[in-house]
XYZ file of N, CA and C in Angstrom:
489
model
N 0.970 -1.167 0.103
C 0.155 0.093 -0.014
C 0.867 1.328 -0.313
N 1.433 1.574 -1.259
C 2.596 2.802 -1.275
C 1.847 3.987 -1.197
N 2.215 4.799 -0.528
C 2.104 5.861 -0.342
C 0.941 6.866 0.281
N -0.058 5.602 0.516
C -1.395 5.797 0.905
C -1.412 6.525 2.546
N -2.183 7.166 2.924
C -2.231 7.581 4.375
C -2.443 6.289 5.153
N -1.690 6.144 6.074
C -2.209 5.222 7.018
C -2.901 5.695 8.389
N -4.057 5.048 8.636
C -4.616 5.367 10.002
C -4.530 4.088 11.033
N -3.823 4.128 11.824
C -3.683 2.980 12.769
C -4.897 2.813 13.922
N -5.354 1.778 13.898
C -6.318 1.454 14.964
C -5.653 0.401 16.038
N -5.640 0.782 17.147
C -5.065 0.423 18.157
C -5.519 -0.877 18.915
N -5.724 -1.663 19.839
C -6.159 -2.728 20.524
C -7.394 -2.178 21.338
N -8.495 -2.521 21.553
C -9.778 -1.854 21.780
C -9.801 -0.525 21.362
N -9.723 -0.479 20.155
C -9.942 1.236 19.356
C -10.808 0.498 17.903
N -11.120 2.064 17.547
C -11.811 2.009 16.196
C -11.405 3.437 15.791
N -11.635 3.631 14.246
C -11.461 4.443 13.505
C -11.934 4.292 12.102
N -12.489 5.575 11.254
C -13.102 5.454 10.006
C -11.728 5.882 8.969
N -11.658 5.691 7.855
C -11.127 6.535 6.894
C -12.172 6.524 5.085
N -11.378 7.280 4.626
C -11.803 7.404 3.361
C -10.590 8.002 2.471
N -10.962 8.792 0.906
C -9.734 9.232 0.045
C -8.734 8.324 0.178
N -9.077 6.880 -0.137
C -7.847 5.983 -0.369
C -6.985 5.546 0.833
N -6.947 6.511 2.084
C -6.598 5.820 3.114
C -6.573 4.670 3.703
N -5.767 4.090 4.387
C -5.679 2.523 4.731
C -5.851 2.540 6.246
N -6.733 1.820 7.138
C -6.910 1.575 8.417
C -5.836 0.282 8.511
N -5.241 0.332 9.356
C -4.470 -0.995 10.005
C -4.324 -1.239 11.335
N -4.585 -2.918 11.756
C -4.380 -2.950 13.308
C -3.685 -4.388 13.145
N -2.864 -4.249 14.149
C -2.012 -5.477 14.257
C -2.074 -6.255 15.871
N -1.783 -7.437 16.099
C -2.185 -8.203 17.187
C -3.129 -8.956 17.243
N -4.087 -9.026 16.333
C -5.187 -10.067 16.363
C -4.643 -11.473 16.632
N -5.293 -11.906 17.787
C -5.585 -13.161 18.241
C -6.539 -13.469 18.339
N -7.334 -13.392 19.635
C -8.583 -13.896 20.011
C -9.585 -12.841 19.614
N -8.720 -11.336 19.213
C -9.670 -10.290 19.148
C -10.148 -10.518 17.569
N -10.945 -9.558 17.135
C -11.707 -9.708 15.767
C -11.577 -8.280 15.429
N -10.767 -8.282 13.826
C -10.853 -6.907 13.340
C -11.998 -6.855 12.432
N -12.771 -6.130 12.732
C -14.032 -5.947 11.915
C -13.909 -4.599 11.072
N -14.054 -4.863 9.904
C -14.015 -3.469 8.810
C -15.512 -3.544 8.019
N -16.009 -2.295 7.997
C -17.385 -2.046 7.428
C -17.149 -0.962 6.137
N -17.679 -1.123 5.124
C -17.387 0.008 3.778
C -18.663 0.040 3.075
N -18.581 1.327 2.823
C -19.655 1.982 1.595
C -19.010 1.544 0.766
N -19.028 0.887 -0.393
C -18.328 1.061 -1.504
C -18.812 2.076 -2.563
N -20.229 3.080 -2.406
C -20.424 4.278 -3.249
C -19.813 4.946 -2.889
N -19.598 5.336 -1.450
C -18.990 7.014 -0.987
C -17.692 6.672 -0.445
N -17.306 5.032 -0.489
C -15.593 5.096 -0.169
C -15.542 5.111 1.240
N -16.373 5.417 2.400
C -15.844 5.168 3.543
C -15.664 4.042 4.097
N -14.393 3.877 4.847
C -14.571 2.252 5.519
C -14.292 2.872 7.006
N -14.352 1.825 7.604
C -14.380 1.733 9.077
C -13.926 0.309 9.859
N -12.927 0.767 11.046
C -12.426 -1.005 11.605
C -12.079 -0.595 12.909
N -12.934 -2.112 13.393
C -12.869 -1.919 14.842
C -11.948 -3.021 15.327
N -11.233 -2.813 16.385
C -10.262 -4.262 16.934
C -11.013 -4.460 18.171
N -11.965 -5.378 18.034
C -12.817 -5.541 19.102
C -12.151 -6.861 20.251
N -11.872 -6.712 21.394
C -11.480 -7.464 22.212
C -12.276 -8.637 22.885
N -13.373 -8.081 23.257
C -14.330 -8.994 23.828
C -15.833 -8.761 23.779
N -16.368 -9.770 23.623
C -17.768 -9.812 23.203
C -18.939 -9.239 23.343
N -18.997 -8.617 25.059
C -20.095 -7.930 25.128
C -19.759 -7.043 26.717
N -20.232 -5.900 26.381
C -20.003 -4.863 27.579
C -20.970 -5.107 28.943
N -21.568 -6.426 28.771
C -22.078 -6.886 30.168
C -21.174 -7.176 31.126
N -19.925 -7.759 30.474
C -18.687 -7.835 31.602
C -17.636 -6.752 32.035
N -18.138 -5.786 31.631
C -16.988 -4.309 31.556
C -16.925 -4.339 33.270
N -15.679 -4.252 33.579
C -15.425 -3.642 35.122
C -14.944 -2.342 35.174
N -14.080 -1.648 34.037
C -13.473 -0.549 34.341
C -14.680 0.672 34.598
N -14.118 1.732 35.557
C -15.222 2.764 35.499
C -15.481 3.451 34.708
N -14.591 3.870 33.664
C -14.761 4.263 32.579
C -14.723 3.684 30.754
N -15.677 3.062 30.674
C -16.024 1.927 29.854
C -15.210 2.346 28.609
N -14.640 1.527 27.985
C -13.944 1.844 26.471
C -15.199 1.166 25.467
N -15.913 1.829 24.894
C -16.896 1.228 23.855
C -16.265 0.660 22.679
N -15.187 0.850 22.458
C -14.193 0.039 21.296
C -13.895 -1.164 21.593
N -14.048 -1.639 22.855
C -13.273 -2.759 23.643
C -14.288 -4.061 23.183
N -15.556 -3.757 23.222
C -16.509 -4.917 23.081
C -17.471 -4.910 21.676
N -18.133 -5.790 21.452
C -18.436 -6.072 19.952
C -19.851 -5.280 20.060
N -20.642 -5.206 21.458
C -21.652 -5.200 20.988
C -21.856 -3.171 21.248
N -20.595 -2.377 21.411
C -20.730 -1.328 21.586
C -20.188 -0.777 20.586
N -18.961 -1.329 20.162
C -17.782 -0.711 19.244
C -18.601 -0.602 17.657
N -19.229 -1.946 17.330
C -20.342 -1.614 15.927
C -21.155 -0.560 16.176
N -21.917 -0.239 16.953
C -22.840 0.555 16.885
C -22.241 2.193 16.797
N -21.231 1.960 17.529
C -20.135 3.410 17.180
C -19.693 3.661 16.100
N -19.012 2.629 15.186
C -17.946 2.578 14.238
C -19.651 3.025 13.256
N -20.281 2.483 13.115
C -21.952 3.036 12.290
C -21.920 4.682 12.480
N -22.021 4.976 13.495
C -22.192 6.265 13.633
C -21.303 7.425 13.285
N -20.063 6.983 13.364
C -18.828 7.857 12.764
C -18.876 7.490 11.378
N -19.220 6.132 10.752
C -19.313 6.549 9.354
C -20.338 7.037 8.820
N -21.681 7.036 9.201
C -22.998 7.787 9.142
C -22.197 9.131 8.953
N -21.875 9.795 10.003
C -21.238 11.100 10.059
C -20.633 11.436 8.386
N -19.395 10.673 8.249
C -18.742 10.840 7.083
C -19.480 10.531 5.539
N -20.898 10.278 5.908
C -21.587 10.135 4.410
C -21.886 8.836 4.221
N -21.358 8.266 4.825
C -21.731 6.472 4.514
C -23.213 6.240 5.122
N -23.687 5.049 4.349
C -25.264 4.720 4.627
C -24.957 3.538 4.898
N -26.058 2.756 6.018
C -25.519 1.295 6.750
C -26.296 0.590 5.526
N -27.432 1.109 4.909
C -27.737 -0.464 4.114
C -27.043 -0.327 2.639
N -25.830 0.275 2.547
C -24.732 0.150 1.171
C -23.575 -0.606 2.072
N -23.626 -0.921 3.416
C -22.240 -1.302 3.862
C -22.027 -2.833 3.745
N -20.844 -3.143 3.808
C -20.561 -4.739 3.645
C -19.490 -4.872 4.803
N -19.136 -6.254 5.410
C -18.315 -6.138 6.295
C -17.555 -7.168 6.045
N -16.341 -7.517 6.444
C -15.060 -8.116 6.113
C -14.466 -8.255 7.917
N -14.207 -9.493 8.330
C -13.488 -9.502 9.532
C -12.330 -10.827 9.476
N -11.073 -10.390 10.501
C -10.231 -11.509 10.561
C -10.202 -11.318 11.896
N -9.469 -12.947 12.631
C -9.000 -12.846 13.847
C -10.040 -13.881 14.480
N -9.979 -13.512 15.881
C -11.147 -14.724 16.560
C -10.640 -15.676 16.784
N -9.206 -16.042 16.871
C -8.501 -17.119 17.081
C -8.476 -17.578 18.562
N -8.130 -19.103 18.240
C -8.512 -19.526 19.830
C -6.922 -20.178 19.985
N -6.206 -18.788 20.943
C -4.707 -19.065 20.978
C -4.250 -19.919 21.846
N -5.104 -20.665 22.787
C -4.331 -21.441 23.533
C -5.543 -23.105 23.761
N -4.754 -24.067 24.031
C -5.433 -25.111 23.636
C -6.028 -25.122 25.121
N -7.499 -25.143 25.194
C -8.434 -25.167 26.544
C -9.237 -26.203 26.712
N -9.925 -26.353 27.836
C -10.989 -27.428 28.099
C -12.085 -26.753 27.533
N -13.251 -27.456 27.866
C -14.372 -27.265 27.434
C -15.523 -26.008 28.059
N -14.421 -25.054 28.859
C -14.911 -23.791 29.305
C -15.622 -22.914 28.375
N -16.634 -22.330 28.279
C -17.118 -21.377 27.220
C -16.389 -20.010 27.798
N -16.158 -19.810 29.018
C -15.729 -18.549 29.175
C -14.431 -18.061 28.529
N -13.464 -19.202 28.407
C -12.452 -19.228 27.806
C -12.418 -19.208 26.354
N -13.506 -19.368 25.471
C -13.692 -19.330 24.250
C -13.606 -18.134 23.535
N -12.734 -17.038 24.179
C -12.847 -15.615 23.719
C -12.969 -15.447 22.143
N -12.102 -15.744 21.165
C -11.839 -15.555 19.683
C -13.280 -16.203 19.082
N -13.928 -17.332 18.904
C -15.120 -17.974 18.521
C -16.148 -17.023 19.012
N -16.090 -16.672 20.665
C -17.466 -15.736 20.797
C -17.369 -14.694 20.390
N -15.914 -13.848 20.120
C -15.966 -12.521 19.632
C -16.579 -12.595 17.890
N -16.216 -13.645 17.443
C -16.541 -13.850 16.101
C -18.160 -13.865 16.035
N -18.868 -14.629 17.082
C -19.966 -15.012 16.842
C -20.713 -13.692 17.282
N -20.356 -12.906 18.409
C -21.054 -11.746 18.933
C -20.864 -10.641 17.801
N -19.991 -10.515 16.961
C -19.595 -9.332 15.951
C -20.962 -9.833 14.556
N -20.800 -10.950 14.487
C -21.838 -11.771 13.315
C -23.346 -11.011 13.936
N -23.690 -11.612 14.860
C -25.165 -11.278 15.309
C -25.259 -9.572 15.537
N -23.923 -8.907 15.934
C -24.792 -7.569 15.964
C -25.050 -7.122 14.194
N -23.637 -7.496 13.229
C -24.047 -6.935 12.101
C -25.392 -7.573 11.464
N -26.051 -8.746 11.831
C -27.230 -9.269 11.510
C -28.318 -8.338 11.842
N -28.021 -7.769 13.262
C -29.145 -6.967 13.781
C -29.114 -5.704 12.820
N -28.035 -4.745 12.291
C -28.070 -3.948 11.269
C -28.293 -4.621 9.997
N -28.568 -5.272 9.550
C -28.360 -5.750 8.419
C -27.217 -5.875 7.403
N -26.175 -5.870 7.706
C -25.158 -5.508 6.985
C -24.575 -7.226 6.696
N -24.152 -7.644 5.281
C -23.649 -8.532 4.871
C -22.305 -8.871 5.265
N -21.915 -9.924 5.490
C -20.577 -10.504 5.717
C -20.214 -10.736 4.791
N -18.773 -10.074 3.740
C -18.652 -10.648 2.641
C -17.626 -11.686 2.651
N -16.657 -11.283 3.631
C -15.643 -12.362 3.306
C -15.100 -12.434 5.038
N -14.295 -13.472 5.299
C -13.766 -13.482 6.698
C -12.886 -14.577 6.554
N -11.663 -14.405 7.370
C -10.507 -15.181 7.881
C -10.685 -15.120 9.010
N -11.169 -16.261 9.976
C -11.092 -16.063 11.463
C -10.918 -17.708 12.008
N -10.968 -17.809 13.272
C -10.503 -18.982 13.522
C -9.218 -19.122 13.549
N -8.782 -20.403 13.767
C -7.361 -21.085 13.695
C -7.076 -20.846 15.324
N -5.795 -20.783 15.309
C -4.931 -20.696 16.516
C -3.476 -19.756 16.200
N -3.472 -18.961 15.131
C -2.644 -17.897 15.310
C -3.132 -16.645 14.498
N -2.089 -15.608 14.914
C -2.321 -14.073 15.285
C -2.238 -13.663 13.768
N -2.724 -12.397 13.228
C -2.786 -11.811 12.300
C -2.495 -10.260 12.683
N -2.193 -9.639 11.410
C -2.110 -8.106 11.504
C -2.923 -7.778 9.912
N -4.006 -6.981 10.172
C -4.879 -6.409 8.879
C -4.406 -4.959 8.667
N -5.004 -4.865 7.048
C -4.759 -3.604 6.577
C -6.298 -3.689 5.634
N -6.799 -2.366 5.533
C -8.215 -2.421 4.928
C -8.287 -1.018 4.054
N -8.136 -0.911 2.869
C -7.970 0.007 1.852
C -9.652 0.559 1.733
N -9.693 1.941 1.927
C -10.576 2.410 1.671
C -11.292 3.052 0.401
N -10.182 2.742 -0.415
C -10.644 3.326 -1.828
C -11.171 1.798 -2.588
N -10.494 0.622 -2.558
C -10.584 -0.514 -2.954
C -11.549 -1.483 -2.122
N -11.598 -1.212 -0.736
C -12.363 -2.128 -0.056
C -11.821 -3.591 -0.163
N -10.534 -3.873 -0.121
C -9.779 -4.841 0.030
C -9.002 -4.990 1.417
N -9.307 -6.190 2.025
C -8.574 -6.668 3.353
C -7.733 -7.482 3.223
N -6.540 -6.860 3.347
C -4.901 -7.824 3.436
C -4.754 -8.307 4.845
N -4.609 -9.435 4.483
C -4.317 -10.162 6.046
C -2.971 -10.871 6.070
N -2.198 -10.551 6.943
C -1.061 -10.898 7.036
C -0.595 -12.026 8.331
N 0.213 -12.922 8.398
C 0.491 -13.810 9.514
C 1.461 -14.597 9.206
N 1.880 -15.071 10.332
C 3.608 -15.514 10.025
C 3.217 -16.886 9.368
N 2.281 -17.533 9.896
C 2.375 -19.082 9.418
C 1.437 -19.128 7.883
N 0.871 -18.175 7.674
C 0.337 -18.291 6.081
C 0.337 -17.040 5.002
N 1.440 -16.301 5.568
C 1.713 -15.161 4.646
C 0.334 -13.895 4.484
N 0.284 -13.692 3.402
C -0.570 -12.636 3.028
C -1.573 -13.146 1.974
N -2.870 -13.009 2.502
C -3.997 -12.884 1.543
C -4.686 -11.606 1.690
N -5.595 -11.522 0.575
C -6.604 -10.429 0.144
C -7.925 -11.052 0.223
N -8.920 -10.603 0.990
C -10.204 -10.921 0.509
C -11.142 -10.104 0.388
């Protein structure tokens, strides 16, 4: 992604981009990198979702970008403010890995639960998931091009792929 403006999205963070800028987040293990894109006005958004539900929030000042159920509505609001329309949006996501071999405890299935929670939220807003690279047991870094709507996924084990 040569010479394009790079907009970094940290852990438990979200941001939007337009005019060909590229959104990037690193360190996706059990976290989900969720991207939204309006292909007509070329506005993109990315959230680095750490946990499935804000109902488990314990911090005094809640970070809405940290949870799937609060990050996605906030991302939609920011994108709408930039001219995007929900009915034109499409989603792509990566991450949601099961990073450690665990027993059957559901509370420790953070990666799969993050994917499920993001999918449920997108369904509530009627946003189709165009592509995803989720699961497995490895980390990912992603970049999303706000001009082309292409999600580039990098991992040590599997190299680079585009969806």
